[in-house]
Amino acid sequence: MKRLVYNALLMMCVAMIFAGCSTAPKTAAERDALRANVNSTVERFKTHDPSMEAFFGKASGWAVFPSVAKGGVGIGGAHGQGELYEGGMMIGYCDLSQATIGFQLGGQVYSEIIFFQNDDALARFKTGNFAFSAQASVVAATVGV
């Protein structure tokens, strides 16, 4: 059983690494769709919480992930594609990937904006050597939220 779990986790990590290598949308239509989703996500966040406008004004940059899909049954993963902004200008594409093991069952889709307080944090993110941890999540009946 342990070997099965280990192999499944290994395969998921490899798949996420290869998925992460293709951050830029392949076609103009995919780029346009992502841009529209990013813009609507930013507007939705600002409408829901007007105080977020200050973050956009003060941050060195931000990454917008309009749709991050997360799911698992014991072994899980998450992935989302987004755009990276510096000084208010879109400078490239980025993706968010995660592999987990432990107690989990279910799935969710959410939007995420990551603000970079200073140029050093943004530079670390651009190198790809950036990690978040200590994540906890509980979702129950969030239809329409």
mmCIF file of C-alpha atoms in Angstrom:
data_model
loop_
_atom_site.group_PDB
_atom_site.id
_atom_site.type_symbol
_atom_site.label_atom_id
_atom_site.label_comp_id
_atom_site.label_asym_id
_atom_site.label_seq_id
_atom_site.Cartn_x
_atom_site.Cartn_y
_atom_site.Cartn_z
ATOM 1 C CA MET A 1 0.000 0.000 0.000
ATOM 2 C CA LYS A 2 2.803 2.403 0.886
ATOM 3 C CA ARG A 3 4.469 1.673 -2.438
ATOM 4 C CA LEU A 4 1.232 2.406 -4.309
ATOM 5 C CA VAL A 5 0.829 5.744 -2.527
ATOM 6 C CA TYR A 6 4.474 6.621 -3.148
ATOM 7 C CA ASN A 7 4.225 5.776 -6.870
ATOM 8 C CA ALA A 8 0.993 7.737 -7.288
ATOM 9 C CA LEU A 9 2.503 10.779 -5.562
ATOM 10 C CA LEU A 10 5.637 10.527 -7.673
ATOM 11 C CA MET A 11 3.626 10.348 -10.898
ATOM 12 C CA MET A 12 1.514 13.333 -9.840
ATOM 13 C CA CYS A 13 4.602 15.401 -9.047
ATOM 14 C CA VAL A 14 6.172 14.558 -12.399
ATOM 15 C CA ALA A 15 2.941 15.440 -14.214
ATOM 16 C CA MET A 16 2.710 18.765 -12.393
ATOM 17 C CA ILE A 17 6.320 19.599 -13.195
ATOM 18 C CA PHE A 18 5.720 19.013 -16.892
ATOM 19 C CA ALA A 19 2.435 20.916 -16.758
ATOM 20 C CA GLY A 20 4.287 23.798 -15.111
ATOM 21 C CA CYS A 21 6.718 24.025 -18.007
ATOM 22 C CA SER A 22 3.986 25.242 -20.337
ATOM 23 C CA THR A 23 2.867 28.411 -18.570
ATOM 24 C CA ALA A 24 2.163 30.456 -21.710
ATOM 25 C CA PRO A 25 -1.102 29.757 -23.524
ATOM 26 C CA LYS A 26 -0.371 28.156 -26.886
ATOM 27 C CA THR A 27 -2.786 30.091 -29.123
ATOM 28 C CA ALA A 28 -3.925 33.693 -29.451
ATOM 29 C CA ALA A 29 -7.468 32.604 -28.540
ATOM 30 C CA GLU A 30 -6.204 30.976 -25.315
ATOM 31 C CA ARG A 31 -4.187 34.117 -24.460
ATOM 32 C CA ASP A 32 -7.241 36.312 -25.093
ATOM 33 C CA ALA A 33 -9.443 34.054 -22.957
ATOM 34 C CA LEU A 34 -6.930 34.096 -20.101
ATOM 35 C CA ARG A 35 -6.614 37.898 -20.319
ATOM 36 C CA ALA A 36 -10.424 38.278 -20.183
ATOM 37 C CA ASN A 37 -10.615 35.904 -17.185
ATOM 38 C CA VAL A 38 -7.801 37.770 -15.400
ATOM 39 C CA ASN A 39 -9.501 41.137 -15.972
ATOM 40 C CA SER A 40 -12.873 39.886 -14.739
ATOM 41 C CA THR A 41 -11.223 38.280 -11.695
ATOM 42 C CA VAL A 42 -9.505 41.542 -10.738
ATOM 43 C CA GLU A 43 -12.768 43.471 -11.163
ATOM 44 C CA ARG A 44 -14.672 40.875 -9.125
ATOM 45 C CA PHE A 45 -12.125 41.095 -6.285
ATOM 46 C CA LYS A 46 -12.222 44.920 -6.303
ATOM 47 C CA THR A 47 -16.029 44.960 -6.349
ATOM 48 C CA HIS A 48 -16.263 42.470 -3.489
ATOM 49 C CA ASP A 49 -13.619 44.307 -1.422
ATOM 50 C CA PRO A 50 -12.933 47.932 -2.496
ATOM 51 C CA SER A 51 -10.002 48.149 -0.049
ATOM 52 C CA MET A 52 -8.046 45.883 -2.438
ATOM 53 C CA GLU A 53 -7.462 48.878 -4.701
ATOM 54 C CA ALA A 54 -4.748 49.980 -2.255
ATOM 55 C CA PHE A 55 -2.865 46.706 -2.772
ATOM 56 C CA PHE A 56 -2.775 47.240 -6.533
ATOM 57 C CA GLY A 57 -1.456 50.768 -5.947
ATOM 58 C CA LYS A 58 1.315 49.820 -3.501
ATOM 59 C CA ALA A 59 2.495 46.398 -4.705
ATOM 60 C CA SER A 60 5.598 45.985 -6.865
ATOM 61 C CA GLY A 61 3.657 43.370 -8.798
ATOM 62 C CA TRP A 62 0.983 40.738 -8.630
ATOM 63 C CA ALA A 63 0.024 37.386 -10.095
ATOM 64 C CA VAL A 64 -3.607 36.700 -10.953
ATOM 65 C CA PHE A 65 -4.914 33.139 -11.181
ATOM 66 C CA PRO A 66 -8.556 33.326 -12.309
ATOM 67 C CA SER A 67 -9.196 29.609 -11.853
ATOM 68 C CA VAL A 68 -7.243 27.245 -9.619
ATOM 69 C CA ALA A 69 -8.629 23.709 -9.554
ATOM 70 C CA LYS A 70 -7.834 21.655 -6.477
ATOM 71 C CA GLY A 71 -8.867 18.115 -5.637
ATOM 72 C CA GLY A 72 -7.855 14.876 -4.068
ATOM 73 C CA VAL A 73 -8.668 11.619 -2.410
ATOM 74 C CA GLY A 74 -5.763 10.981 -0.044
ATOM 75 C CA ILE A 75 -3.383 12.231 -2.725
ATOM 76 C CA GLY A 76 -4.247 15.578 -4.219
ATOM 77 C CA GLY A 77 -3.120 18.368 -6.414
ATOM 78 C CA ALA A 78 -3.945 21.835 -7.605
ATOM 79 C CA HIS A 79 -3.166 23.772 -10.742
ATOM 80 C CA GLY A 80 -3.971 27.168 -12.172
ATOM 81 C CA GLN A 81 -2.670 29.380 -14.958
ATOM 82 C CA GLY A 82 -2.360 33.140 -14.666
ATOM 83 C CA GLU A 83 -0.688 36.372 -15.635
ATOM 84 C CA LEU A 84 2.136 38.212 -13.886
ATOM 85 C CA TYR A 85 2.105 42.012 -13.564
ATOM 86 C CA GLU A 86 4.909 44.407 -12.698
ATOM 87 C CA GLY A 87 4.302 48.125 -12.296
ATOM 88 C CA GLY A 88 0.755 47.659 -13.585
ATOM 89 C CA MET A 89 1.882 46.055 -16.855
ATOM 90 C CA MET A 90 1.452 42.390 -17.780
ATOM 91 C CA ILE A 91 4.965 40.959 -18.173
ATOM 92 C CA GLY A 92 4.321 37.252 -18.591
ATOM 93 C CA TYR A 93 2.463 34.100 -17.716
ATOM 94 C CA CYS A 94 2.758 31.999 -14.579
ATOM 95 C CA ASP A 95 1.254 28.894 -13.119
ATOM 96 C CA LEU A 96 0.522 27.588 -9.682
ATOM 97 C CA SER A 97 0.978 23.877 -8.942
ATOM 98 C CA GLN A 98 0.687 21.872 -5.765
ATOM 99 C CA ALA A 99 0.865 18.207 -4.822
ATOM 100 C CA THR A 100 -0.277 16.975 -1.412
ATOM 101 C CA ILE A 101 -0.661 13.760 0.509
ATOM 102 C CA GLY A 102 -2.690 13.250 3.652
ATOM 103 C CA PHE A 103 -6.295 13.456 4.785
ATOM 104 C CA GLN A 104 -8.290 15.039 1.958
ATOM 105 C CA LEU A 105 -11.409 14.303 0.001
ATOM 106 C CA GLY A 106 -13.161 16.511 -2.521
ATOM 107 C CA GLY A 107 -12.409 19.356 -4.817
ATOM 108 C CA GLN A 108 -12.834 23.049 -5.306
ATOM 109 C CA VAL A 109 -12.146 25.794 -7.818
ATOM 110 C CA TYR A 110 -11.107 29.244 -6.638
ATOM 111 C CA SER A 111 -9.451 32.457 -7.826
ATOM 112 C CA GLU A 112 -6.272 33.842 -6.310
ATOM 113 C CA ILE A 113 -4.276 37.064 -6.478
ATOM 114 C CA ILE A 114 -0.769 37.146 -5.001
ATOM 115 C CA PHE A 115 0.656 40.612 -4.268
ATOM 116 C CA PHE A 116 4.413 41.200 -4.061
ATOM 117 C CA GLN A 117 5.250 43.852 -1.509
ATOM 118 C CA ASN A 118 8.698 44.657 -2.912
ATOM 119 C CA ASP A 119 10.934 44.116 -5.927
ATOM 120 C CA ASP A 120 12.911 41.349 -4.188
ATOM 121 C CA ALA A 121 9.795 39.221 -3.620
ATOM 122 C CA LEU A 122 8.724 39.741 -7.228
ATOM 123 C CA ALA A 123 12.218 38.832 -8.477
ATOM 124 C CA ARG A 124 12.171 35.590 -6.423
ATOM 125 C CA PHE A 125 8.794 34.700 -7.901
ATOM 126 C CA LYS A 126 10.061 35.324 -11.438
ATOM 127 C CA THR A 127 12.949 32.880 -10.918
ATOM 128 C CA GLY A 128 10.451 30.120 -10.129
ATOM 129 C CA ASN A 129 11.967 29.486 -6.683
ATOM 130 C CA PHE A 130 8.939 30.602 -4.724
ATOM 131 C CA ALA A 131 6.870 28.440 -2.392
ATOM 132 C CA PHE A 132 3.957 28.890 -0.041
ATOM 133 C CA SER A 133 3.164 26.516 2.783
ATOM 134 C CA ALA A 134 0.975 26.024 5.867
ATOM 135 C CA GLN A 135 -2.233 25.831 3.879
ATOM 136 C CA ALA A 136 -5.498 24.700 5.408
ATOM 137 C CA SER A 137 -8.815 24.585 3.624
ATOM 138 C CA VAL A 138 -12.368 23.612 4.450
ATOM 139 C CA VAL A 139 -15.153 24.019 1.899
ATOM 140 C CA ALA A 140 -18.794 23.136 2.362
ATOM 141 C CA ALA A 141 -21.750 24.171 0.191
ATOM 142 C CA THR A 142 -20.227 27.262 -1.410
ATOM 143 C CA VAL A 143 -22.428 27.302 -4.505
ATOM 144 C CA GLY A 144 -22.862 30.890 -5.635
ATOM 145 C CA VAL A 145 -20.228 32.290 -3.290
#
